[in-house]
Amino acid sequence: MNHPIKASPVGGKPIVARRDNPVPPRWPSYTGNSQFVGTSPSGRVTVYVDPSLGGPGLQNAQDLVSDADRVVKANDTLFGTTGGPVSVIVFALGGATDGTGGVDHIGCDYTTGAAIEVCASFGNSARVSALFEAEVSECSMGGNLCGVSTGEALSRWCAAVIGNNALTDFATAPQWAVDGMPDYVNQTDPTDQNADSTGCGMAFLSWLMSNGYGLDQIAQAMVSLGDSGTLAQLYANLTSQGAANAWPAFLSAVQNLPNGVTNDDPFGGAGRPAQLARAPLTVELAGKIFAAILTDVAAGKSADQIVASVRALGIR
């Protein structure tokens, strides 16, 4: 199940928690030497790399060790559950080293799908993190949704939100629009490889989020519906309106878009408040944020650098 996803760069110095070299799992397709890189501080994510990739691949893997706990904790928030341990290998999936090889795993839970392959993305480690989230989100679907169009759209949206709009260069919603906007709201396509059905799902979830439904609400409702659930049923569960209203209301909204469907978030759903639940802002944390801002201002740092400092404290 490949998920070609793009993310924005991750800053900061890698934090590599090491232990004795573990025995790597059986990977879905990789058969080369698995070089152990490190385990995330929580112990939940163990990262390997194909040593033939050299320094750029090792940097991707080290950065993933540093970022993995952020990803899995954010994923836990979306699904309202705590995921299990996983192992990940960074290599040239499909021969690519720019992330376009996507990501793969065997199963759709933390037992059968815990061995994850992620395509290397030289010079852009956040792309690796976003790819990683695509498969972690599928593990959190508990055996549901993974492999059908609704689950594919959900996993891409999880990667987009947690990976900072990571799906832009592999958008499928525009293709769905070009192909006449077939109705995959009232039916679920039993594949994750159809751009039309995935694209319909991407646009539909964008529409729901633009109407104030958080991705966490959406994810948990979709898991409850399971493989046979439709986007129309999701709409009915979230809005308390009839499922029959979903398609005409969505289609009307699409037809009234001023610029049409040009990306996977045509309604700007990702820009709505609180796609991820936020921790309460304690007095102690507020003090740390204020001190960090003052320090950065005194040092003459740019606005982007100041924002990065605040985010490093766990504020998104």
Short mmCIF file of C-alpha atoms in Angstrom, two decimals:
data_model
loop_
_atom_site.label_atom_id
_atom_site.label_comp_id
_atom_site.label_asym_id
_atom_site.label_seq_id
_atom_site.Cartn_x
_atom_site.Cartn_y
_atom_site.Cartn_z
CA MET A 1 0.00 0.00 0.00
CA ASN A 2 1.99 2.95 -1.23
CA HIS A 3 1.41 6.48 0.00
CA PRO A 4 3.50 9.01 -1.92
CA ILE A 5 3.38 12.01 0.40
CA LYS A 6 5.40 15.18 0.67
CA ALA A 7 6.11 17.17 3.83
CA SER A 8 7.90 20.33 4.85
CA PRO A 9 11.37 20.29 6.43
CA VAL A 10 11.93 19.38 10.06
CA GLY A 11 14.46 21.48 11.94
CA GLY A 12 16.44 20.73 15.04
CA LYS A 13 19.30 18.48 16.01
CA PRO A 14 18.57 14.75 15.89
CA ILE A 15 18.05 13.01 19.21
CA VAL A 16 19.12 9.39 18.87
CA ALA A 17 18.33 7.05 21.74
CA ARG A 18 20.49 3.98 21.25
CA ARG A 19 20.50 0.50 22.70
CA ASP A 20 22.04 -2.83 21.75
CA ASN A 21 21.37 -3.70 18.15
CA PRO A 22 17.94 -5.38 17.96
CA VAL A 23 17.03 -8.05 15.45
CA PRO A 24 15.16 -6.36 12.59
CA PRO A 25 11.70 -7.61 11.66
CA ARG A 26 10.75 -9.15 8.36
CA TRP A 27 10.11 -6.22 6.02
CA PRO A 28 7.38 -6.18 3.36
CA SER A 29 9.89 -5.99 0.48
CA TYR A 30 13.34 -4.88 1.67
CA THR A 31 15.86 -7.74 1.72
CA GLY A 32 19.18 -5.95 2.24
CA ASN A 33 21.18 -5.22 5.38
CA SER A 34 19.12 -3.39 8.04
CA GLN A 35 21.39 -1.01 9.93
CA PHE A 36 19.99 -0.11 13.34
CA VAL A 37 19.94 3.66 13.86
CA GLY A 38 18.08 4.20 17.11
CA THR A 39 14.91 4.00 19.12
CA SER A 40 12.74 6.99 19.94
CA PRO A 41 12.90 8.20 23.57
CA SER A 42 9.51 6.60 24.36
CA GLY A 43 10.70 3.25 23.01
CA ARG A 44 7.74 3.04 20.63
CA VAL A 45 9.58 3.50 17.33
CA THR A 46 12.72 1.64 16.26
CA VAL A 47 14.41 2.97 13.15
CA TYR A 48 16.72 1.26 10.65
CA VAL A 49 18.32 2.38 7.41
CA ASP A 50 19.74 0.81 4.28
CA PRO A 51 23.45 1.57 4.81
CA SER A 52 24.06 1.80 1.06
CA LEU A 53 22.25 5.18 1.10
CA GLY A 54 25.20 6.76 2.90
CA GLY A 55 25.02 10.02 4.82
CA PRO A 56 21.79 11.43 3.35
CA GLY A 57 19.84 8.27 4.16
CA LEU A 58 21.33 8.08 7.63
CA GLN A 59 20.30 11.70 8.21
CA ASN A 60 16.72 10.84 7.22
CA ALA A 61 16.73 7.95 9.69
CA GLN A 62 18.26 9.97 12.53
CA ASP A 63 15.73 12.73 11.99
CA LEU A 64 12.92 10.18 12.10
CA VAL A 65 14.20 8.90 15.45
CA SER A 66 14.00 12.48 16.72
CA ASP A 67 10.54 13.18 15.28
CA ALA A 68 8.87 9.80 15.70
CA ASP A 69 7.40 10.38 19.15
CA ARG A 70 5.79 13.63 18.02
CA VAL A 71 4.21 11.75 15.13
CA VAL A 72 2.88 8.81 17.13
CA LYS A 73 1.57 11.03 19.95
CA ALA A 74 -0.27 13.24 17.46
CA ASN A 75 -1.63 10.12 15.79
CA ASP A 76 -2.86 8.84 19.16
CA THR A 77 -4.72 12.14 19.60
CA LEU A 78 -6.45 11.81 16.24
CA PHE A 79 -7.66 8.26 16.83
CA GLY A 80 -8.27 8.49 20.57
CA THR A 81 -6.17 5.40 21.21
CA THR A 82 -2.58 4.55 22.11
CA GLY A 83 -0.74 2.79 19.32
CA GLY A 84 1.71 -0.05 19.72
CA PRO A 85 5.44 -0.27 18.98
CA VAL A 86 6.60 -0.21 15.37
CA SER A 87 9.82 -0.68 13.43
CA VAL A 88 10.70 1.43 10.38
CA ILE A 89 13.34 1.16 7.70
CA VAL A 90 14.37 4.04 5.47
CA PHE A 91 15.53 2.94 2.02
CA ALA A 92 15.14 3.75 -1.65
CA LEU A 93 11.64 2.33 -1.97
CA GLY A 94 10.93 1.84 -5.66
CA GLY A 95 14.45 3.11 -6.36
CA ALA A 96 13.55 6.66 -5.31
CA THR A 97 15.39 8.88 -2.83
CA ASP A 98 13.01 11.87 -2.95
CA GLY A 99 10.06 10.30 -1.13
CA THR A 100 8.13 9.45 -4.29
CA GLY A 101 8.55 5.72 -3.62
CA GLY A 102 5.97 6.11 -0.88
CA VAL A 103 5.60 3.77 2.06
CA ASP A 104 4.47 0.23 2.70
CA HIS A 105 3.49 -2.27 5.37
CA ILE A 106 1.89 -5.70 5.33
CA GLY A 107 -1.10 -5.37 7.63
CA CYS A 108 -3.49 -2.78 8.98
CA ASP A 109 -2.89 -2.99 12.72
CA TYR A 110 0.00 -2.88 15.17
CA THR A 111 0.46 -6.65 15.03
CA THR A 112 0.56 -7.41 11.32
CA GLY A 113 1.54 -3.94 10.11
CA ALA A 114 4.24 -2.92 12.59
CA ALA A 115 7.11 -3.37 10.11
CA ILE A 116 7.00 -0.19 8.02
CA GLU A 117 9.05 0.71 4.95
CA VAL A 118 9.53 4.40 4.22
CA CYS A 119 11.10 5.91 1.12
CA ALA A 120 14.18 8.02 1.73
CA SER A 121 13.90 11.71 0.95
CA PHE A 122 17.37 13.21 0.81
CA GLY A 123 17.47 16.70 2.26
CA ASN A 124 13.81 16.67 3.35
CA SER A 125 13.39 14.48 6.40
CA ALA A 126 9.94 15.84 7.21
CA ARG A 127 8.73 14.09 4.08
CA VAL A 128 9.87 10.86 5.70
CA SER A 129 7.92 11.71 8.86
CA ALA A 130 4.77 12.35 6.84
CA LEU A 131 5.15 9.06 4.99
CA PHE A 132 5.63 7.33 8.34
CA GLU A 133 2.41 8.85 9.67
CA ALA A 134 0.48 7.58 6.66
CA GLU A 135 1.17 3.97 7.73
CA VAL A 136 0.93 4.58 11.48
CA SER A 137 -2.55 6.01 10.90
CA GLU A 138 -3.54 2.83 9.08
CA CYS A 139 -2.29 0.73 11.99
CA SER A 140 -4.57 2.80 14.24
CA MET A 141 -7.56 1.89 12.05
CA GLY A 142 -7.53 -1.47 13.82
CA GLY A 143 -7.95 -3.62 10.74
CA ASN A 144 -10.67 -1.36 9.33
CA LEU A 145 -10.54 1.04 6.36
CA CYS A 146 -7.00 0.21 5.28
CA GLY A 147 -7.13 -0.83 1.62
CA VAL A 148 -10.40 0.92 0.72
CA SER A 149 -10.94 4.42 -0.61
CA THR A 150 -12.25 5.93 2.62
CA GLY A 151 -9.26 4.71 4.60
CA GLU A 152 -6.83 5.88 1.96
CA ALA A 153 -8.27 9.39 2.08
CA LEU A 154 -8.15 9.37 5.87
CA SER A 155 -4.52 8.20 6.01
CA ARG A 156 -3.48 10.90 3.55
CA TRP A 157 -5.30 13.54 5.59
CA CYS A 158 -3.59 12.33 8.77
CA ALA A 159 -0.24 12.63 7.02
CA ALA A 160 -1.17 16.06 5.68
CA VAL A 161 -2.13 17.43 9.10
CA ILE A 162 0.65 15.84 11.14
CA GLY A 163 3.18 16.32 8.32
CA ASN A 164 2.33 20.00 7.71
CA ASN A 165 0.40 19.81 4.45
CA ALA A 166 2.40 16.92 3.09
CA LEU A 167 0.11 15.85 0.26
CA THR A 168 0.29 18.82 -2.07
CA ASP A 169 2.40 17.34 -4.84
CA PHE A 170 0.43 14.08 -4.97
CA ALA A 171 -3.06 15.53 -4.93
CA THR A 172 -5.86 13.30 -6.22
CA ALA A 173 -8.89 15.58 -5.78
CA PRO A 174 -8.14 17.57 -8.96
CA GLN A 175 -8.09 14.33 -10.96
CA TRP A 176 -11.47 13.39 -9.49
CA ALA A 177 -12.84 16.77 -10.60
CA VAL A 178 -11.39 16.42 -14.11
CA ASP A 179 -12.92 12.96 -14.43
CA GLY A 180 -16.43 14.30 -13.86
CA MET A 181 -16.68 14.04 -10.07
CA PRO A 182 -18.01 10.46 -9.81
CA ASP A 183 -20.00 9.73 -6.65
CA TYR A 184 -17.83 7.95 -4.12
CA VAL A 185 -19.78 9.48 -1.25
CA ASN A 186 -22.62 6.96 -1.44
CA GLN A 187 -20.28 4.07 -2.27
CA THR A 188 -16.88 3.01 -0.96
CA ASP A 189 -14.35 1.83 -3.52
CA PRO A 190 -12.70 -1.45 -2.39
CA THR A 191 -9.22 -0.20 -3.34
CA ASP A 192 -6.71 2.40 -2.24
CA GLN A 193 -5.24 2.76 -5.72
CA ASN A 194 -7.99 4.71 -7.54
CA ALA A 195 -7.23 8.43 -7.78
CA ASP A 196 -10.89 9.25 -8.40
CA SER A 197 -12.25 7.57 -5.27
CA THR A 198 -9.35 8.76 -3.13
CA GLY A 199 -9.70 12.27 -4.54
CA CYS A 200 -13.42 12.35 -3.81
CA GLY A 201 -12.61 11.35 -0.24
CA MET A 202 -9.95 14.01 0.11
CA ALA A 203 -12.29 16.76 -1.07
CA PHE A 204 -15.15 15.47 1.07
CA LEU A 205 -13.06 15.46 4.25
CA SER A 206 -11.82 18.96 3.36
CA TRP A 207 -15.46 20.05 3.16
CA LEU A 208 -16.33 18.46 6.51
CA MET A 209 -13.35 20.08 8.22
CA SER A 210 -14.22 23.47 6.71
CA ASN A 211 -17.60 23.09 8.41
CA GLY A 212 -15.99 22.70 11.82
CA TYR A 213 -15.58 18.94 12.20
CA GLY A 214 -12.10 18.13 13.48
CA LEU A 215 -10.00 15.43 11.88
CA ASP A 216 -10.02 13.60 15.22
CA GLN A 217 -13.84 13.44 15.14
CA ILE A 218 -13.74 12.29 11.54
CA ALA A 219 -11.07 9.62 12.11
CA GLN A 220 -12.81 8.06 15.09
CA ALA A 221 -16.20 8.08 13.38
CA MET A 222 -14.75 6.45 10.26
CA VAL A 223 -13.06 3.70 12.28
CA SER A 224 -16.39 2.99 13.97
CA LEU A 225 -18.10 2.66 10.58
CA GLY A 226 -15.48 0.24 9.29
CA ASP A 227 -14.71 -0.97 5.78
CA SER A 228 -18.31 -0.96 4.62
CA GLY A 229 -19.04 2.53 5.88
CA THR A 230 -19.58 5.32 3.36
CA LEU A 231 -18.78 9.00 3.45
CA ALA A 232 -22.53 9.61 3.38
CA GLN A 233 -22.88 7.63 6.60
CA LEU A 234 -20.00 9.58 8.10
CA TYR A 235 -21.80 12.81 7.23
CA ALA A 236 -25.01 11.56 8.84
CA ASN A 237 -23.21 10.52 12.03
CA LEU A 238 -21.40 13.82 12.39
CA THR A 239 -24.18 16.21 11.37
CA SER A 240 -27.30 14.30 12.48
CA GLN A 241 -28.70 14.98 9.01
CA GLY A 242 -29.84 12.28 6.60
CA ALA A 243 -27.20 10.38 4.67
CA ALA A 244 -29.15 11.12 1.49
CA ASN A 245 -28.31 14.80 1.92
CA ALA A 246 -24.54 14.25 1.88
CA TRP A 247 -23.89 13.96 -1.85
CA PRO A 248 -26.12 16.83 -3.08
CA ALA A 249 -24.88 19.17 -0.34
CA PHE A 250 -21.23 18.31 -1.05
CA LEU A 251 -21.65 18.54 -4.83
CA SER A 252 -23.30 21.94 -4.53
CA ALA A 253 -20.44 23.15 -2.35
CA VAL A 254 -17.87 21.92 -4.89
CA GLN A 255 -19.70 23.59 -7.78
CA ASN A 256 -19.68 26.87 -5.88
CA LEU A 257 -15.95 26.89 -5.24
CA PRO A 258 -14.61 30.11 -6.81
CA ASN A 259 -11.44 28.44 -8.10
CA GLY A 260 -12.66 24.88 -8.49
CA VAL A 261 -10.75 21.88 -7.18
CA THR A 262 -7.05 22.61 -7.57
CA ASN A 263 -5.64 20.63 -4.63
CA ASP A 264 -6.61 18.09 -1.99
CA ASP A 265 -7.94 20.76 0.36
CA PRO A 266 -10.21 22.86 -1.87
CA PHE A 267 -12.28 24.08 1.09
CA GLY A 268 -9.32 25.04 3.27
CA GLY A 269 -10.26 22.52 5.93
CA ALA A 270 -6.70 22.16 7.19
CA GLY A 271 -6.65 25.85 8.04
CA ARG A 272 -9.60 25.57 10.41
CA PRO A 273 -8.86 25.65 14.15
CA ALA A 274 -7.86 22.56 16.12
CA GLN A 275 -7.43 19.69 13.72
CA LEU A 276 -5.36 18.26 16.55
CA ALA A 277 -6.40 18.58 20.16
CA ARG A 278 -4.09 20.84 22.11
CA ALA A 279 -2.78 20.34 25.63
CA PRO A 280 -3.97 22.89 28.19
CA LEU A 281 -1.72 25.92 28.46
CA THR A 282 -0.42 25.80 32.02
CA VAL A 283 1.12 28.80 33.81
CA GLU A 284 4.49 27.06 33.69
CA LEU A 285 4.28 26.41 29.95
CA ALA A 286 3.03 29.94 29.29
CA GLY A 287 6.08 31.24 31.15
CA LYS A 288 8.41 29.11 29.07
CA ILE A 289 6.80 30.34 25.87
CA PHE A 290 7.09 33.98 26.92
CA ALA A 291 10.73 33.51 27.94
CA ALA A 292 11.56 31.81 24.63
CA ILE A 293 9.96 34.64 22.66
CA LEU A 294 11.85 37.30 24.62
CA THR A 295 15.14 35.46 24.17
CA ASP A 296 14.63 35.10 20.43
CA VAL A 297 13.58 38.74 20.02
CA ALA A 298 16.68 39.87 21.94
CA ALA A 299 18.83 37.68 19.70
CA GLY A 300 17.34 39.31 16.59
CA LYS A 301 15.78 36.11 15.28
CA SER A 302 13.25 36.16 12.46
CA ALA A 303 9.53 35.57 12.95
CA ASP A 304 9.84 32.07 11.47
CA GLN A 305 12.62 31.23 13.92
CA ILE A 306 10.56 32.52 16.85
CA VAL A 307 7.59 30.37 15.78
CA ALA A 308 9.91 27.36 15.51
CA SER A 309 11.12 27.95 19.06
CA VAL A 310 7.55 28.03 20.35
CA ARG A 311 6.68 24.86 18.46
CA ALA A 312 9.72 23.15 19.96
CA LEU A 313 8.01 23.56 23.33
CA GLY A 314 5.12 21.42 22.09
CA ILE A 315 2.77 24.18 20.90
CA ARG A 316 1.31 23.60 17.43
#
